[in-house]
Amino acid sequence: MVRVLVVDDSAVVRRLLAATLQREPDIEVITAVDPFDAREKVLRFAPDVITLDIEMPRMDGLSFLQRLMKHHPVPVIIVSSLTPRRSDIAVHALQLGALEVVAKPAGPAAVTDMAAQLLRAVRAAAAADVRHLARGHAQPAGHPSRARRGGVVSAQARDDAAAAVVAIGASTGGPVAIEQVLASFPDDGPGVLVVQHMPAGFTAAFARRLDSWCRLEVREARDGDLVRPGIALVAPGGRHMVLQRDAGGMVVAVRDGPQVHYQKPSVDVLFHSVAASAGADAVGVLLTGMGSDGASGLRAMRDAGAHTIAQDEATSVVFSMPGEAIRFGGACEVLPLPRIGAAAATAATPRPRRAGTPACRDS
């Protein structure tokens, strides 16, 4: 039995979330009207998962989350309305240790989609190990210096971009893991493509937050963006992102389409496109997450000559995604999170092309 504590000051939202979750025979629901009520019920009922609103009276959700992760860590899912302010706050909550964001339905037609997302998020959170997240995530002190690139991209830059593409995929627990990986990349590092399972409207805030301190320039991907050194492109929520080769170099296409592994964007969609378009001139990284998205794509990248890395079980919040990739034979290396960024950056360093390049490079 999974015990879920729903924390929201809106009685309508509490009833909606409780009704959605209680349809499942293995889920028990408790509700709280604000963080003070929630604090008492955390101690009394020991919930397995908490769903948390972020703007509430008496104490906001971020303050409650910080205290919770410090003193009584529990897997937390942010359930938020989609506004620019709320999306920024929700992404901040992910950096503080919340595992996922689920968008509150904008109307009756969106309730079914929200219900499916919420149930998947709750089951993933119930399987999560948040102990290392509870120890806190140190943010850099101030904005690091970096040289922004702009204007006309030189032919050399296009060649470098084609020679070094890093594709990263993650789900539950991914925002913190992606931060740590990107922290190892210099401002002139390889072009990076990121798929983080996240609803539409929140990925732009996620990219802005990464960009506010990362040495790389980080932004949400646009259709036709050139993949070039020093830039990380984040797939927009609700859209797939694929890599393509054209006359100008490597570019991304952002497109609609059916969900893959219940996700849009899907890691597998990106990884398979990178295998086809970049081959051995790529590095694949699969991080923490629930399910199997990315497993077949990482194997396709390895088979195409790319160097591939999966996060190890000890540092994964949820080991399902990297674990499936390892079992599928897709990982050249299995590494703890603190070592992945440096390993990926090293493996992505452009090297002379040689016939018979091994599928897994020495990093």
CSV table of N, CA and C in Angstrom, one decimal, residues 129-187:
chain,number,residue,atom,x,y,z
A,129,ASP,N,14.7,6.7,-4.0
A,129,ASP,CA,15.6,6.8,-2.9
A,129,ASP,C,16.0,8.3,-2.8
A,130,VAL,N,15.4,9.0,-1.8
A,130,VAL,CA,15.7,10.4,-1.7
A,130,VAL,C,16.8,10.8,-0.7
A,131,ARG,N,17.5,9.8,-0.2
A,131,ARG,CA,18.4,10.0,0.9
A,131,ARG,C,19.5,11.0,0.5
A,132,HIS,N,20.1,10.8,-0.7
A,132,HIS,CA,21.2,11.7,-1.0
A,132,HIS,C,20.7,13.1,-1.4
A,133,LEU,N,19.4,13.2,-1.9
A,133,LEU,CA,18.8,14.5,-2.2
A,133,LEU,C,18.6,15.2,-0.9
A,134,ALA,N,18.3,14.5,0.2
A,134,ALA,CA,18.0,15.1,1.5
A,134,ALA,C,19.2,15.8,2.1
A,135,ARG,N,20.4,15.4,1.6
A,135,ARG,CA,21.6,16.0,2.2
A,135,ARG,C,21.9,17.4,1.6
A,136,GLY,N,21.0,17.7,0.7
A,136,GLY,CA,21.1,19.1,0.1
A,136,GLY,C,21.9,19.1,-1.2
A,137,HIS,N,21.6,20.1,-1.9
A,137,HIS,CA,22.2,20.3,-3.3
A,137,HIS,C,22.8,21.7,-3.3
A,138,ALA,N,24.1,21.7,-3.3
A,138,ALA,CA,24.8,23.0,-3.3
A,138,ALA,C,24.7,23.7,-4.6
A,139,GLN,N,24.3,25.0,-4.6
A,139,GLN,CA,24.2,25.8,-5.8
A,139,GLN,C,25.5,26.6,-5.8
A,140,PRO,N,26.0,26.8,-7.0
A,140,PRO,CA,27.2,27.7,-7.2
A,140,PRO,C,27.0,29.1,-6.6
A,141,ALA,N,28.0,29.7,-6.1
A,141,ALA,CA,27.9,31.0,-5.5
A,141,ALA,C,28.1,32.0,-6.6
A,142,GLY,N,27.0,32.5,-7.2
A,142,GLY,CA,27.1,33.5,-8.2
A,142,GLY,C,27.2,32.9,-9.6
A,143,HIS,N,27.1,33.7,-10.6
A,143,HIS,CA,27.1,33.3,-12.0
A,143,HIS,C,28.5,33.1,-12.5
A,144,PRO,N,28.9,31.9,-13.0
A,144,PRO,CA,30.3,31.8,-13.5
A,144,PRO,C,30.5,32.6,-14.8
A,145,SER,N,31.7,33.0,-15.0
A,145,SER,CA,32.0,33.7,-16.2
A,145,SER,C,32.0,32.7,-17.4
A,146,ARG,N,31.5,33.2,-18.5
A,146,ARG,CA,31.5,32.4,-19.7
A,146,ARG,C,31.5,33.4,-20.9
A,147,ALA,N,31.9,32.9,-22.1
A,147,ALA,CA,31.9,33.6,-23.3
A,147,ALA,C,30.7,33.2,-24.1
A,148,ARG,N,29.7,34.0,-24.3
A,148,ARG,CA,28.6,33.7,-25.1
A,148,ARG,C,28.9,33.7,-26.5
A,149,ARG,N,28.4,32.8,-27.3
A,149,ARG,CA,28.6,32.8,-28.7
A,149,ARG,C,27.4,33.4,-29.4
A,150,GLY,N,27.6,34.1,-30.5
A,150,GLY,CA,26.5,34.7,-31.2
A,150,GLY,C,26.9,35.1,-32.6
A,151,GLY,N,25.9,35.5,-33.3
A,151,GLY,CA,26.1,35.9,-34.7
A,151,GLY,C,26.4,34.7,-35.6
A,152,VAL,N,27.3,35.0,-36.6
A,152,VAL,CA,27.5,33.9,-37.6
A,152,VAL,C,28.4,32.8,-37.0
A,153,VAL,N,28.0,31.6,-37.3
A,153,VAL,CA,28.8,30.5,-36.8
A,153,VAL,C,29.8,30.1,-37.9
A,154,SER,N,31.0,30.0,-37.5
A,154,SER,CA,32.1,29.7,-38.5
A,154,SER,C,32.0,28.2,-39.0
A,155,ALA,N,32.7,27.9,-40.1
A,155,ALA,CA,32.7,26.6,-40.6
A,155,ALA,C,33.4,25.7,-39.6
A,156,GLN,N,34.5,26.2,-38.9
A,156,GLN,CA,35.2,25.4,-37.9
A,156,GLN,C,34.2,25.0,-36.8
A,157,ALA,N,33.4,26.0,-36.4
A,157,ALA,CA,32.4,25.7,-35.3
A,157,ALA,C,31.5,24.6,-35.7
A,158,ARG,N,31.0,24.6,-37.0
A,158,ARG,CA,30.1,23.6,-37.5
A,158,ARG,C,30.8,22.2,-37.5
A,159,ASP,N,32.1,22.2,-37.9
A,159,ASP,CA,32.8,21.0,-37.9
A,159,ASP,C,33.0,20.4,-36.5
A,160,ASP,N,33.3,21.3,-35.5
A,160,ASP,CA,33.4,20.9,-34.1
A,160,ASP,C,32.1,20.4,-33.6
A,161,ALA,N,31.0,21.0,-33.9
A,161,ALA,CA,29.7,20.6,-33.5
A,161,ALA,C,29.4,19.2,-34.0
A,162,ALA,N,29.8,18.9,-35.2
A,162,ALA,CA,29.5,17.6,-35.8
A,162,ALA,C,30.3,16.6,-35.1
A,163,ALA,N,31.5,17.0,-34.6
A,163,ALA,CA,32.4,16.0,-34.0
A,163,ALA,C,32.1,15.7,-32.6
A,164,ALA,N,31.3,16.4,-31.9
A,164,ALA,CA,31.1,16.2,-30.5
A,164,ALA,C,29.7,16.6,-30.1
A,165,VAL,N,28.8,15.6,-30.0
A,165,VAL,CA,27.4,15.9,-29.6
A,165,VAL,C,27.2,15.0,-28.3
A,166,VAL,N,26.7,15.6,-27.2
A,166,VAL,CA,26.4,14.8,-26.0
A,166,VAL,C,24.9,14.8,-25.9
A,167,ALA,N,24.3,13.6,-25.8
A,167,ALA,CA,22.9,13.5,-25.6
A,167,ALA,C,22.6,13.0,-24.2
A,168,ILE,N,21.8,13.7,-23.5
A,168,ILE,CA,21.5,13.3,-22.1
A,168,ILE,C,20.0,13.1,-21.9
A,169,GLY,N,19.6,12.0,-21.2
A,169,GLY,CA,18.3,11.7,-20.9
A,169,GLY,C,18.1,11.4,-19.5
A,170,ALA,N,16.9,11.9,-18.9
A,170,ALA,CA,16.7,11.7,-17.5
A,170,ALA,C,15.2,11.8,-17.2
A,171,SER,N,14.8,11.3,-16.1
A,171,SER,CA,13.4,11.4,-15.6
A,171,SER,C,13.3,11.7,-14.1
A,172,THR,N,12.8,10.8,-13.3
A,172,THR,CA,12.6,11.1,-11.9
A,172,THR,C,14.0,11.4,-11.3
A,173,GLY,N,14.1,12.5,-10.6
A,173,GLY,CA,15.4,12.9,-10.0
A,173,GLY,C,16.3,13.5,-11.0
A,174,GLY,N,15.9,13.7,-12.2
A,174,GLY,CA,16.8,14.2,-13.2
A,174,GLY,C,17.3,15.6,-13.2
A,175,PRO,N,16.5,16.6,-12.7
A,175,PRO,CA,16.9,17.9,-12.7
A,175,PRO,C,18.2,18.1,-11.9
A,176,VAL,N,18.3,17.6,-10.8
A,176,VAL,CA,19.5,17.7,-10.0
A,176,VAL,C,20.7,17.0,-10.6
A,177,ALA,N,20.4,15.8,-11.2
A,177,ALA,CA,21.5,15.0,-11.8
A,177,ALA,C,22.0,15.8,-13.1
A,178,ILE,N,21.1,16.4,-13.8
A,178,ILE,CA,21.5,17.1,-15.0
A,178,ILE,C,22.4,18.3,-14.6
A,179,GLU,N,22.0,19.0,-13.6
A,179,GLU,CA,22.8,20.1,-13.1
A,179,GLU,C,24.2,19.7,-12.8
A,180,GLN,N,24.4,18.5,-12.1
A,180,GLN,CA,25.7,18.1,-11.8
A,180,GLN,C,26.5,17.7,-13.0
A,181,VAL,N,25.9,17.1,-14.0
A,181,VAL,CA,26.6,16.7,-15.2
A,181,VAL,C,27.1,17.9,-15.9
A,182,LEU,N,26.1,18.9,-16.2
A,182,LEU,CA,26.5,20.1,-16.9
A,182,LEU,C,27.5,20.9,-16.2
A,183,ALA,N,27.6,20.8,-14.9
A,183,ALA,CA,28.6,21.6,-14.2
A,183,ALA,C,30.0,21.3,-14.6
A,184,SER,N,30.2,20.1,-15.1
A,184,SER,CA,31.6,19.7,-15.5
A,184,SER,C,32.0,20.2,-16.9
A,185,PHE,N,31.0,20.8,-17.7
A,185,PHE,CA,31.3,21.2,-19.1
A,185,PHE,C,31.8,22.6,-19.1
A,186,PRO,N,32.9,22.9,-19.8
A,186,PRO,CA,33.4,24.3,-19.9
A,186,PRO,C,32.5,25.1,-20.9
A,187,ASP,N,32.7,26.4,-21.0
A,187,ASP,CA,31.9,27.2,-21.8
A,187,ASP,C,32.1,27.0,-23.3
